């Protein structure tokens, strides 16, 4: 099936671009009905316009309460025929006024291996903490921040020489790979929820013995 997708963003929109590119390539069965930003100057809106994708800007500053902002988002997305919503660098917390109408149909990408480093500046949090494995997560959205069931995660190495920018760039490359993949699993109706566990029908399973360390192990600890 083709999913009628709405994308919400607040900034550069490189994840939106990665999704849209896969749609254009015929690799992701989605119709991007609308791109919405809460910021008028978000570069993501520019990207959408240049691809001929409809856009809307709904500034949260025009709404005294989160709920009324969320209601306007819902109204706008519904009017555009949106069935599924992908948050792509959308920096607002959504309330039940948004999540109830789109229950189970909102996904997000976060630049860390959740549940580590939720919230803002996740790339800086990871670099400053000195993690050895950083990464990104695509997950369903629930009412708690960066909390819902996890669809896919990707790990990248982090080095002592990294800062938020260098680590963030390494993570972002993987974001662009895993987000379209997660959406295509959804579009092909392969994603089911069992409590917090997300089952992806037919997905290959990494060997139980598969693991990765950073730095790599050295002999004799390699065996
Ligand atoms: C991405 O790194 C995304 O994971 C992050 O914002 C960036 C948006 O980049 N999202 C969050 O931190 C959400 N908590 P983009 O606008 O280039 O896609």
Tab-separated table of N, CA and C in Angstrom, residues 56-141:
chain	number	residue	atom	x	y	z
A	56	UNK	N	3.130	23.815	4.764
A	56	UNK	CA	2.366	24.730	5.618
A	56	UNK	C	3.266	25.145	6.763
A	57	UNK	N	3.096	26.365	7.210
A	57	UNK	CA	3.808	26.810	8.402
A	57	UNK	C	2.764	27.170	9.455
A	58	UNK	N	2.878	26.518	10.596
A	58	UNK	CA	1.984	26.824	11.715
A	58	UNK	C	2.887	27.180	12.882
A	59	UNK	N	2.960	28.458	13.182
A	59	UNK	CA	3.879	28.886	14.233
A	59	UNK	C	3.270	28.630	15.612
A	60	UNK	N	4.028	27.937	16.451
A	60	UNK	CA	3.513	27.653	17.805
A	60	UNK	C	3.323	28.952	18.587
A	61	UNK	N	4.024	30.000	18.144
A	61	UNK	CA	3.913	31.289	18.854
A	61	UNK	C	2.534	31.913	18.709
A	62	UNK	N	1.791	31.485	17.695
A	62	UNK	CA	0.447	32.023	17.488
A	62	UNK	C	-0.601	31.363	18.375
A	63	UNK	N	-0.155	30.385	19.179
A	63	UNK	CA	-1.115	29.647	20.000
A	63	UNK	C	-0.692	29.705	21.461
A	64	UNK	N	-1.589	30.190	22.328
A	64	UNK	CA	-1.214	30.331	23.733
A	64	UNK	C	-1.021	28.991	24.430
A	65	UNK	N	-1.680	27.942	23.925
A	65	UNK	CA	-1.576	26.628	24.584
A	65	UNK	C	-1.123	25.574	23.596
A	66	UNK	N	-0.399	24.587	24.124
A	66	UNK	CA	0.064	23.475	23.283
A	66	UNK	C	-1.099	22.776	22.591
A	67	UNK	N	-2.210	22.612	23.335
A	67	UNK	CA	-3.348	21.850	22.805
A	67	UNK	C	-3.945	22.514	21.561
A	68	UNK	N	-4.066	23.838	21.598
A	68	UNK	CA	-4.700	24.506	20.449
A	68	UNK	C	-3.763	24.479	19.237
A	69	UNK	N	-2.458	24.566	19.499
A	69	UNK	CA	-1.472	24.406	18.419
A	69	UNK	C	-1.610	23.008	17.815
A	70	UNK	N	-1.684	22.006	18.685
A	70	UNK	CA	-1.790	20.620	18.214
A	70	UNK	C	-3.071	20.406	17.415
A	71	UNK	N	-4.158	21.018	17.885
A	71	UNK	CA	-5.431	20.871	17.162
A	71	UNK	C	-5.332	21.449	15.756
A	72	UNK	N	-4.631	22.557	15.638
A	72	UNK	CA	-4.460	23.169	14.316
A	72	UNK	C	-3.588	22.284	13.414
A	73	UNK	N	-2.570	21.669	14.021
A	73	UNK	CA	-1.752	20.722	13.245
A	73	UNK	C	-2.623	19.586	12.712
A	74	UNK	N	-3.441	19.023	13.583
A	74	UNK	CA	-4.299	17.890	13.196
A	74	UNK	C	-5.230	18.309	12.070
A	75	UNK	N	-5.859	19.481	12.249
A	75	UNK	CA	-6.804	19.955	11.245
A	75	UNK	C	-6.114	20.087	9.876
A	76	UNK	N	-4.935	20.690	9.891
A	76	UNK	CA	-4.202	20.941	8.642
A	76	UNK	C	-3.764	19.632	7.980
A	77	UNK	N	-3.271	18.718	8.793
A	77	UNK	CA	-2.804	17.436	8.242
A	77	UNK	C	-3.981	16.631	7.688
A	78	UNK	N	-5.079	16.627	8.437
A	78	UNK	CA	-6.281	15.890	7.994
A	78	UNK	C	-6.805	16.451	6.679
A	79	UNK	N	-6.822	17.772	6.602
A	79	UNK	CA	-7.301	18.429	5.386
A	79	UNK	C	-6.477	18.008	4.168
A	80	UNK	N	-5.190	17.728	4.420
A	80	UNK	CA	-4.303	17.320	3.324
A	80	UNK	C	-4.377	15.815	3.070
A	81	UNK	N	-5.198	15.126	3.857
A	81	UNK	CA	-5.370	13.682	3.639
A	81	UNK	C	-4.327	12.815	4.314
A	82	UNK	N	-3.594	13.390	5.265
A	82	UNK	CA	-2.495	12.656	5.927
A	82	UNK	C	-3.043	11.535	6.822
A	83	UNK	N	-2.419	10.336	6.690
A	83	UNK	CA	-2.779	9.184	7.544
A	83	UNK	C	-1.674	8.854	8.539
A	84	UNK	N	-0.433	9.024	8.111
A	84	UNK	CA	0.731	8.733	8.957
A	84	UNK	C	1.569	10.000	9.078
A	85	UNK	N	2.212	10.167	10.241
A	85	UNK	CA	3.019	11.370	10.471
A	85	UNK	C	4.448	10.974	10.838
A	86	UNK	N	5.410	11.558	10.136
A	86	UNK	CA	6.820	11.359	10.467
A	86	UNK	C	7.374	12.667	11.029
A	87	UNK	N	7.861	12.593	12.269
A	87	UNK	CA	8.523	13.755	12.854
A	87	UNK	C	9.978	13.711	12.412
A	88	UNK	N	10.446	14.776	11.809
A	88	UNK	CA	11.800	14.787	11.254
A	88	UNK	C	12.506	16.062	11.727
A	89	UNK	N	12.976	15.996	12.979
A	89	UNK	CA	13.584	17.191	13.547
A	89	UNK	C	12.522	18.210	13.927
A	90	UNK	N	11.392	17.703	14.424
A	90	UNK	CA	10.305	18.582	14.873
A	90	UNK	C	10.492	18.804	16.366
A	91	UNK	N	10.797	20.025	16.743
A	91	UNK	CA	11.258	20.289	18.104
A	91	UNK	C	10.144	20.791	19.032
A	92	UNK	N	8.968	20.183	18.925
A	92	UNK	CA	7.869	20.492	19.847
A	92	UNK	C	7.360	19.193	20.445
A	93	UNK	N	6.972	19.269	21.704
A	93	UNK	CA	6.371	18.088	22.327
A	93	UNK	C	4.893	18.056	21.973
A	94	UNK	N	4.431	16.897	21.526
A	94	UNK	CA	3.030	16.767	21.115
A	94	UNK	C	2.176	16.271	22.276
A	95	UNK	N	0.974	16.803	22.373
A	95	UNK	CA	0.052	16.434	23.450
A	95	UNK	C	-0.965	15.414	22.916
A	96	UNK	N	-1.794	14.885	23.802
A	96	UNK	CA	-2.857	13.974	23.337
A	96	UNK	C	-3.771	14.617	22.299
A	97	UNK	N	-3.859	15.944	22.290
A	97	UNK	CA	-4.693	16.607	21.274
A	97	UNK	C	-4.204	16.262	19.868
A	98	UNK	N	-2.926	15.961	19.744
A	98	UNK	CA	-2.376	15.507	18.461
A	98	UNK	C	-2.323	13.981	18.399
A	99	UNK	N	-1.840	13.389	19.487
A	99	UNK	CA	-1.523	11.955	19.435
A	99	UNK	C	-2.764	11.073	19.425
A	100	UNK	N	-3.848	11.519	20.024
A	100	UNK	CA	-5.057	10.682	20.020
A	100	UNK	C	-5.625	10.556	18.605
A	101	UNK	N	-5.825	11.646	17.883
A	101	UNK	CA	-6.342	11.496	16.510
A	101	UNK	C	-5.430	10.660	15.602
A	102	UNK	N	-4.115	10.691	15.847
A	102	UNK	CA	-3.185	9.921	15.010
A	102	UNK	C	-2.601	8.732	15.784
A	103	UNK	N	-3.391	8.193	16.702
A	103	UNK	CA	-2.874	7.140	17.603
A	103	UNK	C	-2.188	6.011	16.836
A	104	UNK	N	-0.952	5.707	17.248
A	104	UNK	CA	-0.214	4.598	16.645
A	104	UNK	C	0.306	4.877	15.251
A	105	UNK	N	0.152	6.117	14.794
A	105	UNK	CA	0.549	6.442	13.416
A	105	UNK	C	1.508	7.625	13.355
A	106	UNK	N	2.236	7.819	14.455
A	106	UNK	CA	3.236	8.892	14.489
A	106	UNK	C	4.586	8.269	14.825
A	107	UNK	N	5.581	8.546	13.987
A	107	UNK	CA	6.928	8.029	14.245
A	107	UNK	C	7.911	9.198	14.310
A	108	UNK	N	9.027	8.924	14.986
A	108	UNK	CA	10.025	9.983	15.210
A	108	UNK	C	11.417	9.401	15.004
A	109	UNK	N	12.360	10.277	14.663
A	109	UNK	CA	13.763	9.862	14.672
A	109	UNK	C	14.481	10.678	15.723
A	110	UNK	N	15.331	9.971	16.492
A	110	UNK	CA	16.080	10.637	17.554
A	110	UNK	C	17.563	10.291	17.398
A	111	UNK	N	18.454	11.287	17.543
A	111	UNK	CA	19.875	11.046	17.270
A	111	UNK	C	20.647	10.472	18.459
A	112	UNK	N	20.128	9.375	19.017
A	112	UNK	CA	20.840	8.653	20.082
A	112	UNK	C	20.242	7.257	20.175
A	113	UNK	N	20.957	6.390	20.880
A	113	UNK	CA	20.454	5.039	21.103
A	113	UNK	C	19.556	5.086	22.329
A	114	UNK	N	18.280	5.385	22.101
A	114	UNK	CA	17.332	5.469	23.230
A	114	UNK	C	17.299	4.128	23.975
A	115	UNK	N	17.116	4.091	25.296
A	115	UNK	CA	16.686	5.221	26.111
A	115	UNK	C	17.826	6.117	26.595
A	116	UNK	N	19.047	5.944	26.062
A	116	UNK	CA	20.118	6.877	26.429
A	116	UNK	C	19.883	8.226	25.748
A	117	UNK	N	20.201	9.263	26.445
A	117	UNK	CA	20.246	10.610	25.890
A	117	UNK	C	18.968	11.060	25.171
A	118	UNK	N	17.834	11.031	25.849
A	118	UNK	CA	16.628	11.634	25.271
A	118	UNK	C	16.737	13.156	25.315
A	119	UNK	N	15.772	13.816	24.713
A	119	UNK	CA	15.716	15.281	24.811
A	119	UNK	C	16.580	15.974	23.790
A	120	UNK	N	16.836	17.249	24.068
A	120	UNK	CA	17.559	18.049	23.076
A	120	UNK	C	19.068	17.849	23.214
A	121	UNK	N	19.784	18.246	22.159
A	121	UNK	CA	21.249	18.183	22.113
A	121	UNK	C	21.780	16.781	22.404
A	122	UNK	N	21.109	15.767	21.853
A	122	UNK	CA	21.517	14.385	22.118
A	122	UNK	C	22.939	14.123	21.614
A	123	UNK	N	23.300	14.756	20.487
A	123	UNK	CA	24.645	14.536	19.943
A	123	UNK	C	25.691	15.066	20.923
A	124	UNK	N	25.450	16.255	21.476
A	124	UNK	CA	26.380	16.837	22.456
A	124	UNK	C	26.394	16.008	23.727
A	125	UNK	N	25.225	15.553	24.156
A	125	UNK	CA	25.163	14.717	25.364
A	125	UNK	C	26.069	13.496	25.216
A	126	UNK	N	25.995	12.863	24.025
A	126	UNK	CA	26.794	11.641	23.808
A	126	UNK	C	28.280	11.964	23.729
A	127	UNK	N	28.626	13.040	23.014
A	127	UNK	CA	30.037	13.399	22.870
A	127	UNK	C	30.623	13.757	24.239
A	128	UNK	N	29.877	14.526	25.004
A	128	UNK	CA	30.401	14.983	26.304
A	128	UNK	C	30.485	13.847	27.317
A	129	UNK	N	29.556	12.910	27.210
A	129	UNK	CA	29.568	11.786	28.153
A	129	UNK	C	30.737	10.856	27.864
A	130	UNK	N	31.192	10.855	26.605
A	130	UNK	CA	32.291	9.970	26.229
A	130	UNK	C	31.826	8.573	25.877
A	131	UNK	N	30.592	8.444	25.337
A	131	UNK	CA	30.144	7.111	24.921
A	131	UNK	C	31.064	6.599	23.821
A	132	UNK	N	31.164	5.284	23.711
A	132	UNK	CA	31.964	4.671	22.648
A	132	UNK	C	31.095	4.268	21.470
A	133	UNK	N	29.829	3.976	21.772
A	133	UNK	CA	28.861	3.682	20.718
A	133	UNK	C	27.736	4.701	20.825
A	134	UNK	N	27.547	5.446	19.762
A	134	UNK	CA	26.444	6.396	19.683
A	134	UNK	C	25.492	5.871	18.604
A	135	UNK	N	24.483	6.653	18.259
A	135	UNK	CA	23.611	6.154	17.207
A	135	UNK	C	22.307	6.899	17.092
A	136	UNK	N	21.333	6.240	16.473
A	136	UNK	CA	20.031	6.866	16.260
A	136	UNK	C	18.933	5.817	16.334
A	137	UNK	N	17.718	6.305	16.540
A	137	UNK	CA	16.560	5.440	16.817
A	137	UNK	C	15.344	5.965	16.061
A	138	UNK	N	14.625	5.072	15.391
A	138	UNK	CA	13.285	5.417	14.888
A	138	UNK	C	12.281	4.703	15.784
A	139	UNK	N	11.329	5.458	16.290
A	139	UNK	CA	10.388	4.861	17.251
A	139	UNK	C	8.996	5.450	17.071
A	140	UNK	N	8.007	4.702	17.550
A	140	UNK	CA	6.654	5.239	17.619
A	140	UNK	C	6.625	6.313	18.696
A	141	UNK	N	5.752	7.275	18.506
A	141	UNK	CA	5.660	8.378	19.461
A	141	UNK	C	4.511	8.118	20.425
